[in-house]
Coordinates of C-alpha atoms and ligand atoms in Angstrom, one line a residue:
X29 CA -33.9 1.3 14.5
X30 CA -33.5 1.7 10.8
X31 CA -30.6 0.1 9.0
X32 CA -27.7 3.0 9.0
X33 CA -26.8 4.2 5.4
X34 CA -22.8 3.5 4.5
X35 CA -21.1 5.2 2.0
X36 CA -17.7 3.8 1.0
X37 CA -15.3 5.4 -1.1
X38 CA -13.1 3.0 -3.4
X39 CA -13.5 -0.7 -4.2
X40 CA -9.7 -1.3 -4.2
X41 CA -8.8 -4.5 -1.8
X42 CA -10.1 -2.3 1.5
X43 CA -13.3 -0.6 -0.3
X44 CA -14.2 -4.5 -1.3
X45 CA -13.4 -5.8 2.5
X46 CA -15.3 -3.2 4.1
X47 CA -18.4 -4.0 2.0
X48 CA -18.0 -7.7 2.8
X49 CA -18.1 -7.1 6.4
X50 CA -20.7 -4.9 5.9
X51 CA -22.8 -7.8 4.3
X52 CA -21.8 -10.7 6.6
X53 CA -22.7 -8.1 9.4
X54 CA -26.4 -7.8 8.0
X55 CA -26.3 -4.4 6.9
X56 CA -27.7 -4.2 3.0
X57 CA -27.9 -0.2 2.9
X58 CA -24.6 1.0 1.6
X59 CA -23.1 2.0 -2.0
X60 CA -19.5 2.5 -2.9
X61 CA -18.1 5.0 -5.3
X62 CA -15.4 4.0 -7.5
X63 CA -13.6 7.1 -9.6
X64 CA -13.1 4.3 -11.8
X65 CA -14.5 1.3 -14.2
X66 CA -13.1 -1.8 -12.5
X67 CA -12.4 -2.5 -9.1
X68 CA -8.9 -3.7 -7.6
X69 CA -7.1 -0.4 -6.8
X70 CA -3.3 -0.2 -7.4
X71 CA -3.9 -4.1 -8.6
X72 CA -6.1 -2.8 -11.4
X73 CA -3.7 0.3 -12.1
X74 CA -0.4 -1.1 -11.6
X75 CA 0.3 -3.4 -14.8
X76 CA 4.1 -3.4 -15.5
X77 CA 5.6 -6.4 -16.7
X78 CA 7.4 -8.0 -13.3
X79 CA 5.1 -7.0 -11.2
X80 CA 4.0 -9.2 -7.9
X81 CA 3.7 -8.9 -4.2
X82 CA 6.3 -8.8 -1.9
X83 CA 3.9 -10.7 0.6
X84 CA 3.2 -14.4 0.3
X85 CA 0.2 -15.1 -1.4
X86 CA -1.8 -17.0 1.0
X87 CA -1.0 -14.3 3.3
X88 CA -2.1 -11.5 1.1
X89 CA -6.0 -12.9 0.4
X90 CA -8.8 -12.2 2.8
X91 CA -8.6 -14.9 5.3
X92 CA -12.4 -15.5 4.9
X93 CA -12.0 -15.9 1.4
X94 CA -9.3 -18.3 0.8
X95 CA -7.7 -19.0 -3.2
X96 CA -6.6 -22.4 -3.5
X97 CA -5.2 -21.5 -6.8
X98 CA -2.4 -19.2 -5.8
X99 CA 0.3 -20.1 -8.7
X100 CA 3.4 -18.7 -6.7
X101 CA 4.7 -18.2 -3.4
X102 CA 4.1 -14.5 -4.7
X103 CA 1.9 -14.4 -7.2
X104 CA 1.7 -11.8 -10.4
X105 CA 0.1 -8.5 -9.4
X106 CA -3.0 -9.9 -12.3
X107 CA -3.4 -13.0 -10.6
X108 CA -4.3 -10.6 -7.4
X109 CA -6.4 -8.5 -9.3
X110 CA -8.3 -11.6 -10.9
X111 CA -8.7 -12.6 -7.4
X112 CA -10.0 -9.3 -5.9
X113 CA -12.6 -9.0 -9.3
X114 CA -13.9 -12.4 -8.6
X115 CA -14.6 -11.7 -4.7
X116 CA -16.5 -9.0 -5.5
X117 CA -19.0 -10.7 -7.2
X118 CA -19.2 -13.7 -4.8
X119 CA -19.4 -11.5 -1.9
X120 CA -22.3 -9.6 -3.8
X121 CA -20.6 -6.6 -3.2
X122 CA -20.5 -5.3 -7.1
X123 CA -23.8 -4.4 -7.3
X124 CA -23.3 -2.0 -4.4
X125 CA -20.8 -0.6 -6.9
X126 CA -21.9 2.8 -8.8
X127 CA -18.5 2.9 -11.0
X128 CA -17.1 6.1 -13.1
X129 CA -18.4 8.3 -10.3
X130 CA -15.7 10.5 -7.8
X131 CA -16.7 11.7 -4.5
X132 CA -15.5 15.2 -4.7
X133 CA -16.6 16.4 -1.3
X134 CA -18.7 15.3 2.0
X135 CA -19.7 17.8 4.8
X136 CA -21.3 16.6 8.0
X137 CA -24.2 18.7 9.2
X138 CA -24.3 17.0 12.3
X139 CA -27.2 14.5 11.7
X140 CA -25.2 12.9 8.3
X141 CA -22.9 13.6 6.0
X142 CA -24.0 15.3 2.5
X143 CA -22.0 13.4 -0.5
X144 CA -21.4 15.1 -3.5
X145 CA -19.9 13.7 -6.9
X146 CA -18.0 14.0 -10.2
X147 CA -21.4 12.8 -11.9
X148 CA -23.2 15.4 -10.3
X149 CA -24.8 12.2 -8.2
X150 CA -25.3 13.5 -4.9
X151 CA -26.1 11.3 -1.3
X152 CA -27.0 10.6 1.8
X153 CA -25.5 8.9 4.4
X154 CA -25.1 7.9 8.3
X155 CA -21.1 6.9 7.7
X156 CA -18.8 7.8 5.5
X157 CA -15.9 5.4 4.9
X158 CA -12.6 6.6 3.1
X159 CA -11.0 3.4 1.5
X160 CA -8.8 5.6 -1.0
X161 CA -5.8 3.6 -0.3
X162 CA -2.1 4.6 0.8
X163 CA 0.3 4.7 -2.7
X164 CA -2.2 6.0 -5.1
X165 CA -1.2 9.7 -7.1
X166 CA 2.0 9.2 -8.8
X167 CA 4.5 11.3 -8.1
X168 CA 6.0 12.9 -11.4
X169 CA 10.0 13.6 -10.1
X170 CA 11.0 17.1 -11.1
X171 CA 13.7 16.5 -13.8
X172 CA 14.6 19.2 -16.3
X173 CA 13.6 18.7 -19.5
X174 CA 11.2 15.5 -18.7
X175 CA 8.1 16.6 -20.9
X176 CA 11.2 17.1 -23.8
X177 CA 11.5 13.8 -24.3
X178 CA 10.3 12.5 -27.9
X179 CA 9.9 8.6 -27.4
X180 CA 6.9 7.0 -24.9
X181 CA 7.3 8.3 -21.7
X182 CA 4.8 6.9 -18.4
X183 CA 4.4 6.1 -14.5
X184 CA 4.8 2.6 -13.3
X185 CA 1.3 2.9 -12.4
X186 CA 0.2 4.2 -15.7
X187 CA 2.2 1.7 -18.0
X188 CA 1.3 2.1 -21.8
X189 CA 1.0 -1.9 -23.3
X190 CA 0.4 -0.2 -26.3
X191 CA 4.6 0.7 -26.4
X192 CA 6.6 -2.2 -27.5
X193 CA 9.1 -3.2 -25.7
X194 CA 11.5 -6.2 -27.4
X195 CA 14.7 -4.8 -28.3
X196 CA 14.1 -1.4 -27.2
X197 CA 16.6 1.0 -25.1
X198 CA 14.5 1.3 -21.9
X199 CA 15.4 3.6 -19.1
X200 CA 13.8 3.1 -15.7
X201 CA 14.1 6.0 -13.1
X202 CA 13.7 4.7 -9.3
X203 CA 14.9 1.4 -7.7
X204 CA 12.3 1.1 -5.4
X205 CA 10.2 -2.1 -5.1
X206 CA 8.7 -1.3 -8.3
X207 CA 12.1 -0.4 -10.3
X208 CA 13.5 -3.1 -9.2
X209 CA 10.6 -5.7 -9.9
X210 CA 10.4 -4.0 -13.5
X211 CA 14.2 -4.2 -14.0
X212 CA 14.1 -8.0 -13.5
X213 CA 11.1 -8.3 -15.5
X214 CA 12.0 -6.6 -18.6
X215 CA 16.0 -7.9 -18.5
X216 CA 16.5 -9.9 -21.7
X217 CA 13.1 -8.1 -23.2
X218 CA 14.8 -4.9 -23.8
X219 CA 17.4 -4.9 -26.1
X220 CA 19.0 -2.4 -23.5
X221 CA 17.8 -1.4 -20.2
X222 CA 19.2 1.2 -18.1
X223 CA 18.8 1.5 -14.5
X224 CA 18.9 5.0 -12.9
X225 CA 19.8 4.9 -9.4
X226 CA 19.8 7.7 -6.8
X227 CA 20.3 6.1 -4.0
X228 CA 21.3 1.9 -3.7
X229 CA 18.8 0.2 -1.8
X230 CA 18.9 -3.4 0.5
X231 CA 17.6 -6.4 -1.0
X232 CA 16.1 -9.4 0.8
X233 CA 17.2 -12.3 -1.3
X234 CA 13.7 -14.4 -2.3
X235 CA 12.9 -17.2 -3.9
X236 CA 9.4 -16.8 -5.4
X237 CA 8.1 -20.9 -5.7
X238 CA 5.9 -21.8 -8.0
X239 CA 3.0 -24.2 -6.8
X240 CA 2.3 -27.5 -8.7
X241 CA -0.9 -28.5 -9.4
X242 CA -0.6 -30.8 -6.8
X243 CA -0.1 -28.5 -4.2
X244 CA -3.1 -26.4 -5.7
X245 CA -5.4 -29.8 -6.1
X246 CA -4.6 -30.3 -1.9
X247 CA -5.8 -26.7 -0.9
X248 CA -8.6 -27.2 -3.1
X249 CA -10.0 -30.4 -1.4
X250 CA -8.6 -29.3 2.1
X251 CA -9.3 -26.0 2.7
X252 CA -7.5 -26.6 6.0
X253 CA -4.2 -26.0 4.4
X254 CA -5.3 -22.8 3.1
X255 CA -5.8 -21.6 6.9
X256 CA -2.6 -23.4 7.9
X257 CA -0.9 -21.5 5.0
X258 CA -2.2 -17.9 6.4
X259 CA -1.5 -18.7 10.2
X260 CA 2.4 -19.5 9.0
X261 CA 2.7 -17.1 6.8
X262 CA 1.6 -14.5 9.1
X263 CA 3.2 -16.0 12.3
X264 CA 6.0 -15.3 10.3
X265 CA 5.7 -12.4 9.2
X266 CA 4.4 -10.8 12.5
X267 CA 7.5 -12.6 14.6
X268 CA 10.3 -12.0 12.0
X269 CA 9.8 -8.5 9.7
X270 CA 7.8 -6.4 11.8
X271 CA 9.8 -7.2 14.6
X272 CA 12.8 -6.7 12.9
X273 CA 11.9 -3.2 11.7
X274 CA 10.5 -1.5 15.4
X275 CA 13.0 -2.6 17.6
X276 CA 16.8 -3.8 17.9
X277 CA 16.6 -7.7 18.2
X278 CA 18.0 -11.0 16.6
X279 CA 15.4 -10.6 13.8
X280 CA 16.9 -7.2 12.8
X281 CA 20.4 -8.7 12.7
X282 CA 19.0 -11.6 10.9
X283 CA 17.6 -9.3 7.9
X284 CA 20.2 -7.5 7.9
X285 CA 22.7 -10.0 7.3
X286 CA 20.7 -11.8 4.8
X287 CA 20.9 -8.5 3.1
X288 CA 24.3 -7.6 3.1
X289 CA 25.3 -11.2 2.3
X290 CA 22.8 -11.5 -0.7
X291 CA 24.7 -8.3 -2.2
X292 CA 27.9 -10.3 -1.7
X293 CA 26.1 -12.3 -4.8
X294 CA 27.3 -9.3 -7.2
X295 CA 30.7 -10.7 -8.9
X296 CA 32.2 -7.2 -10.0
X297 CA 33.7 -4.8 -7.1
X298 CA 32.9 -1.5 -8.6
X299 CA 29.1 -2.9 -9.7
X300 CA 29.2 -3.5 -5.5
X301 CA 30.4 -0.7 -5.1
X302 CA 27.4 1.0 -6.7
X303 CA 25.2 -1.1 -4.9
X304 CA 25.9 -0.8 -1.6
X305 CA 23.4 1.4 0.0
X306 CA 24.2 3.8 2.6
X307 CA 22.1 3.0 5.3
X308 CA 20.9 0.1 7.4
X309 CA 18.4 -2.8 5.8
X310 CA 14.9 -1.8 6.6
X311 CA 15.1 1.8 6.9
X312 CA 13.9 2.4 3.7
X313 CA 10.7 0.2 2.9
X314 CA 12.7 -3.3 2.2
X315 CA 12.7 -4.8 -1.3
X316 CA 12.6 -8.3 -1.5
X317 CA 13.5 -10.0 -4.7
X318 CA 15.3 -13.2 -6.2
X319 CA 15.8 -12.0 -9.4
X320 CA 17.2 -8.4 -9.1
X321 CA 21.4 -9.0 -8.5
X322 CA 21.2 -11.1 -11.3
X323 CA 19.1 -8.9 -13.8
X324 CA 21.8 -6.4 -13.0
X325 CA 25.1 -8.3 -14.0
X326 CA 23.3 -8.8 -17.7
X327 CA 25.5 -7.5 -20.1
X328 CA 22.1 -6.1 -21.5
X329 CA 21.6 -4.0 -18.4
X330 CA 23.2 -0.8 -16.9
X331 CA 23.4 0.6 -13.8
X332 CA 23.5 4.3 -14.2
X333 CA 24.5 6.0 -10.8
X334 CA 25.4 8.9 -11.9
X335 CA 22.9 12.0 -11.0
X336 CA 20.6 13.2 -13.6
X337 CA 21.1 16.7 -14.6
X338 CA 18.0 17.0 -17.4
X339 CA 16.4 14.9 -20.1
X340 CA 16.1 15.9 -23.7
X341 CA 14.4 14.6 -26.5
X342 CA 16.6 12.1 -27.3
X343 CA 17.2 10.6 -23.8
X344 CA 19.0 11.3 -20.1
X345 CA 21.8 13.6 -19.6
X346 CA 24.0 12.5 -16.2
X347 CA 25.4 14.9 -14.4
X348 CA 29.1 14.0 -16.1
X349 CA 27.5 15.2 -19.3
X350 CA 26.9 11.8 -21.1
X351 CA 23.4 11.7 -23.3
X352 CA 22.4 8.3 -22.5
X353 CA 20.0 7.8 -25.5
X354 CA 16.4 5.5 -25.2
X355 CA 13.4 4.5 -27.1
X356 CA 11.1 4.2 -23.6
X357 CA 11.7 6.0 -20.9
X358 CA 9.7 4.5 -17.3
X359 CA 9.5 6.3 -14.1
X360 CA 9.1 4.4 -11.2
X361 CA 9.4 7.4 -9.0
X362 CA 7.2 5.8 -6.5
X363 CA 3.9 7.5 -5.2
X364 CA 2.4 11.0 -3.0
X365 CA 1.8 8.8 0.0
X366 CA 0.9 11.9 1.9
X367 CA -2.3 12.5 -0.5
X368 CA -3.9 10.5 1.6
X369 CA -8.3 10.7 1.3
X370 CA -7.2 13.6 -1.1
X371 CA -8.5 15.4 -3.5
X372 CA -11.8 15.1 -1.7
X373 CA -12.9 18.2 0.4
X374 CA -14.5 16.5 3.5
X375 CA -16.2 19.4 5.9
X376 CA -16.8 18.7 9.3
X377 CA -19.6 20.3 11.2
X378 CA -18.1 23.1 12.4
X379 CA -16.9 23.9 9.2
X380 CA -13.4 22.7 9.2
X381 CA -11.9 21.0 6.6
X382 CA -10.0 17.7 6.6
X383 CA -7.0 19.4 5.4
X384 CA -7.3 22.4 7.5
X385 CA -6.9 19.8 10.0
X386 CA -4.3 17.8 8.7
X387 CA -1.9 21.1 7.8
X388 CA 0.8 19.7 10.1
X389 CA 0.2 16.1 8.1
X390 CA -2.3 13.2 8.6
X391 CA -3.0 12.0 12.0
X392 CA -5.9 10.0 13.5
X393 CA -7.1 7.9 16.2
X394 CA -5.9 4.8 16.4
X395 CA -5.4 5.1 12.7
X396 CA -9.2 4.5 11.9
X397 CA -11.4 8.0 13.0
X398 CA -10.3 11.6 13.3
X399 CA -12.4 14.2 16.3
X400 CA -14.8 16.5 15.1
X401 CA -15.3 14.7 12.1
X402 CA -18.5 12.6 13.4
X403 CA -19.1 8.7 11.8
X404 CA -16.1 8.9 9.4
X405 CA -13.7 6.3 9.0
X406 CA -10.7 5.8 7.4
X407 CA -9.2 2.2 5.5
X408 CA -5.1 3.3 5.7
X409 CA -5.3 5.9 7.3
X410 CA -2.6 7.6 9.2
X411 CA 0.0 5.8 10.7
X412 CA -1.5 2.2 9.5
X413 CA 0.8 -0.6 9.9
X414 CA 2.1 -0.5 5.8
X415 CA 5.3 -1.4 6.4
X416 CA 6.3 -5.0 4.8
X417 CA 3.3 -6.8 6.4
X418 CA 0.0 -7.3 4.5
X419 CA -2.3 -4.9 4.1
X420 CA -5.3 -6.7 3.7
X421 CA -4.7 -7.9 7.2
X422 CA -4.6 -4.5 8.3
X423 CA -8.0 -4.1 6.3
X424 CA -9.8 -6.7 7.9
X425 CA -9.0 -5.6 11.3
X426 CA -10.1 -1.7 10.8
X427 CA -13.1 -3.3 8.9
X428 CA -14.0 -5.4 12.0
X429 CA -13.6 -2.2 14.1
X430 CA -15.8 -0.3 11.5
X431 CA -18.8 -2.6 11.4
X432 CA -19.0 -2.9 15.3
X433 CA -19.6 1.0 15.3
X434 CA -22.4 0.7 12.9
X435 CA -23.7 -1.9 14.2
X436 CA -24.1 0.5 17.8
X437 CA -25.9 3.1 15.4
X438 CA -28.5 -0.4 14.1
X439 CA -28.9 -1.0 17.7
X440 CA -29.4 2.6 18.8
X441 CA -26.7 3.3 21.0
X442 CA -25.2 5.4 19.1
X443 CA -26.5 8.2 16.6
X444 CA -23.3 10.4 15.5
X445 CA -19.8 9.2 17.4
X446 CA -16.2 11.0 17.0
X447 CA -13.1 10.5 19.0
X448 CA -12.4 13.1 22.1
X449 CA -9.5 15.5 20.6
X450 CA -7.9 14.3 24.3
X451 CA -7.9 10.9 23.2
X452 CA -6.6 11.8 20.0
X453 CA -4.0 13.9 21.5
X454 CA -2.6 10.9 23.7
X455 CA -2.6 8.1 20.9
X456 CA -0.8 10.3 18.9
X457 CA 2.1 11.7 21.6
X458 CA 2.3 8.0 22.6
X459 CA 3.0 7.1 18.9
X460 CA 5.7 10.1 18.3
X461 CA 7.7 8.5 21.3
X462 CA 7.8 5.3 19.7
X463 CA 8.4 6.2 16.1
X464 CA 12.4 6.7 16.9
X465 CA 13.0 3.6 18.0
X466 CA 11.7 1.9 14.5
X467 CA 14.3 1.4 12.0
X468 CA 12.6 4.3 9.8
X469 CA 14.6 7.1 11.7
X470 CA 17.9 5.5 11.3
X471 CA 19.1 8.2 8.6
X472 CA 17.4 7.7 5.0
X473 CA 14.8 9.3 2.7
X474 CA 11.5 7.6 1.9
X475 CA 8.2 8.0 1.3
X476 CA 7.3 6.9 4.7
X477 CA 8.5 10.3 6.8
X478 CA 6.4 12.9 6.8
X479 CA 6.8 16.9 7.4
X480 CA 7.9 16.5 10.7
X481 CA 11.0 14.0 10.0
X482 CA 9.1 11.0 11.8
X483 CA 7.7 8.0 9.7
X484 CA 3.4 8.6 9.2
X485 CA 3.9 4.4 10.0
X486 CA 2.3 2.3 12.6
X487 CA 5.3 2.3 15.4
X488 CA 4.6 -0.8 17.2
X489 CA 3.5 -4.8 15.8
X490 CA 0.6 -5.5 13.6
X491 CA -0.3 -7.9 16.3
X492 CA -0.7 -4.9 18.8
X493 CA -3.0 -2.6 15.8
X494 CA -5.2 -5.5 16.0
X495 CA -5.3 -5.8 19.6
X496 CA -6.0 -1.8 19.8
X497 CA -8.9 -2.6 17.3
X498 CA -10.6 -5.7 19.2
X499 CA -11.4 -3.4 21.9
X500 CA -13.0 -0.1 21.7
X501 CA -12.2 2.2 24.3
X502 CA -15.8 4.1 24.2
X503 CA -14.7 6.7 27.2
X504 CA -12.4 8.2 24.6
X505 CA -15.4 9.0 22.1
X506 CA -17.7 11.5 22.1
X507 CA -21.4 9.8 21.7
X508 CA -24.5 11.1 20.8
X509 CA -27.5 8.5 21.3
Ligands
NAP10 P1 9.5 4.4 -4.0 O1 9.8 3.3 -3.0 O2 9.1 5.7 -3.4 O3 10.8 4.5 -4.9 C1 10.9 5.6 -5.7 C2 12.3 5.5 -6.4 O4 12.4 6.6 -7.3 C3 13.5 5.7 -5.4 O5 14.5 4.8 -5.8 C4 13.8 7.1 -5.5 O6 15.1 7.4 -5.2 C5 13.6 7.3 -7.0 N1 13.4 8.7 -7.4 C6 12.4 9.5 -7.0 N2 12.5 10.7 -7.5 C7 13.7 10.7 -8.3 C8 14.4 11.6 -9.0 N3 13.9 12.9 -9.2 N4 15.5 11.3 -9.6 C9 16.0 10.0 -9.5 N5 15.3 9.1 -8.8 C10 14.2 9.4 -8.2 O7 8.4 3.9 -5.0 P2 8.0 2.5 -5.6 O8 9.2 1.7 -5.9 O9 6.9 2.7 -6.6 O10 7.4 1.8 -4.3 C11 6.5 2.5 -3.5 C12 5.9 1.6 -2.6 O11 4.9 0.8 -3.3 C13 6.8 0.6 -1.9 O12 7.5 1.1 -0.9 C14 5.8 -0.5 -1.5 O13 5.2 -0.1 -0.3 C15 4.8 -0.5 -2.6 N6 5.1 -1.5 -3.6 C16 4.9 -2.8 -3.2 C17 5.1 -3.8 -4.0 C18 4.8 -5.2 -3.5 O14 5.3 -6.1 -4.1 N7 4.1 -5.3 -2.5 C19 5.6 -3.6 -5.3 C20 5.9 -2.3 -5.7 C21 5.6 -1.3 -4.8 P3 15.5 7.8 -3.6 O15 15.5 6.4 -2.9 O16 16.9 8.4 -3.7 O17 14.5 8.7 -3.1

């Protein structure tokens, strides 16, 4: 049987792993498009100064692929990029790359799926795979006035170097993960910055180590330690976090406490007061930080709690009618995590449309393949474990899942495949009973619920996505061989 033909779409961290497994599975025929000129994904368009992971570093690296030379505990979002850019050429996977080019649409005609591009490039191919990632349109908040504003004014995701920054008045919308990784990262830069808060959120107090260059000479020589490092780091993780945020449990009460006692760390009452969000640790996606509490208590910072009521052209009006006036204002309003595979118009063969079928919001099976849409795939797709654990994880095991499909098509077992809509039905009822009992539906806001109230989040461990992934159920799939 001839090799199947792979399309991928996006060389971000998942776009990259499928390719590699694609390779180390033997399979040479596939190209991915990438909208744009580098590859890395939110670690090439995410820049701001503070910026890092929230997940260790030797936990958040393929665990075939192995850096020695993390500097921290959680390194700097360019360290990750740097890495990501140099796998891609030591997995030979950039000159699969065809970079500048957008897939605008795919329709299956029942034998393959037609590709069609920005560039007017058009293709062929036996699978499609969507690795478009999760947080990845930013969303542009709705504030009065916002265009008004005079000074530079960008995204998180779209920060302008070209603005300078020393001794500036800087306001930052959003204390998310982001707003709260650039507030510590541009306190004492700014000459003022100004924190605008809508809702407090829970901080899980960190200390981000660096490591020495003996530490770094030891991986190096032993790469043992590097496989040591991942198994802890994700035995942790796995055992602690994701525990902590799907069911009730010591780990819960742990984070939780750490938490509230970490906010005990702010010296002033009414700053506290500010603080203190109003629901439980975890609900919304947890922010962990060492830095933040104290970036806060500068003099040189403000916490603004007050609700915006416009902005004008010389800064923010609050809602009690004070112009706060800045020189930079920053949103970090977070992302449209519901765009997921969007823009794209992917037809299936009976002439649906992904979004026709997604009108009630994104759903899969088993978070990889969706029925009626023959050999497509999806990296993040619905209901993907994104919490606080690490995604390339996540990536390696849908990758693995991937591959062993296309590998049936190389062996001739399998010419077009799609999950029964019976199957799909089940996973998914299965998953909406579980989705209360995660920490997500305890009464907050956040990116992660969807239309119907309930959190588009994987409702059970990382440890049990895998497990669903090792093993192909093949009675729930519709094959045609
Ligand atoms: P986010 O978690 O969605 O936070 C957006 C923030 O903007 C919230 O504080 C929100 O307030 C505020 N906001 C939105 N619209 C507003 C408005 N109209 N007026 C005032 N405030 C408004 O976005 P994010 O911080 O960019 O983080 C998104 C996700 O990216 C994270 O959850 C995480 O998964 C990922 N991330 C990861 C890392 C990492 O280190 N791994 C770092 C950064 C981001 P409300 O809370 O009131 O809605």
């Amino acid at each position: 049987m001839a090799d199947p033909r792979v399309v991928i779409v996006g060389a971000g961290m998942s776009g990259l792993c499928m390719a590699i497994a694609l390779r180390r599975a033997g399979v040479r025929d596939f190209t991915i498009y990438e909208k744009a000129g580098a590859v890395g994904g939110t670690w090439r368009d995410n820049t701001y100064p503070g910026l890092t992971c929230d997940v260790p570093s030797r936990f958040y690296q393929f665990s075939f692929a192995t850096n020695p030379d993390w500097t921290h505990l959680y390194s700097p979002g360019a360290e990750i990029w740097a890495y990501l850019d140099r796998i891609a050429d030591r997995h030979g996977v950039r000159e699969h790359i065809v970079f500048g080019t957008e897939v605008t649409a795919a329709r299956h005609t029942g034998e393959r799926w037609q590709i069609e591009t920005s560039t007017g490039v058009r293709d062929e191919a036996d699978f499609l795979v969507t690795a478009t990632g999760v947080l990845h349109h930013p969303r542009h908040p709705g504030i009065p006035g916002l265009g008004t504003f005079e000074g530079p004014a960008f995204h998180s995701a779209r920060w302008d170097h070209g603005v300078p920054l020393r001794g500036r008045r800087i306001a930052v919308i959003g204390t998310g993960s982001t707003g709260v990784q650039i507030t510590t990262g541009l306190a004492g830069t700014a000459g003022r910055l100004m924190l605008f808060q809508r809702t407090a959120q829970w901080i899980l107090p960190v200390r981000n180590r660096p490591y020495g260059r003996l530490t770094r000479a030891a991986h190096r020589r032993l790469p043992v330690l590097d496989r040591l490092g991942y198994r802890w780091h994700e035995f942790v993780i796995s055992k602690v976090l994701a525990e902590a945020i799907i069911r009730p449990g010591w780990q819960r009460t742990l984070i939780g406490a750490l938490c509230r006692r970490n906010l005990e760390k702010v010296a002033d009452p009414e700053l506290r007061r500010k603080l203190t969000p109003p629901d439980q640790p975890m609900c919304k996606r947890l922010i962990a930080s060492g830095g933040f509490y104290d970036a806060v208590q500068r003099d040189d910072v403000e916490l603004v709690d007050d609700a915006i009521s416009r902005v004008e052209p010389r800064g923010i009006v609050t809602e009690d009618g004070r112009l706060h006036e800045i020189d930079v204002l920053v949103l970090a309003t977070g992302f449209d995590a519901h765009a997921y595979v969007r823009p794209m118009r992917l037809v299936a063969p009976d002439g649906r449309t992904l979004d026709e079928a997604w009108r009630d919001g994104p759903h899969a099976y088993r978070t990889v393949a969706m029925p009626g849409f023959p050999n497509l795939f999806f990296l993040m797709g619905p209901h993907s474990p994104i919490g606080n654990y690490s995604l390339v994880a996540i990536a390696e095991a849908q990758a693995a899942y991937i591959t062993g499909w296309i590998r049936r098509h190389r062996a001739g077992l399998v010419t077009t495949m799609a999950p029964k809509p019976e199957a799909t039905a089940a996973y998914n009822e299965a998953m909406r009973k579980a989705l209360p009992r995660t920490i997500w539906t305890s009464g907050c806001s956040s990116w992660y619920l969807g239309k119907d109230g309930l959190p588009e989040l994987w409702p059970w461990t990382p440890r049990e996505h895998a497990r669903m992934l090792g093993k192909p159920a093949f009675t729930e799939f519709d094959i045609r061989s």
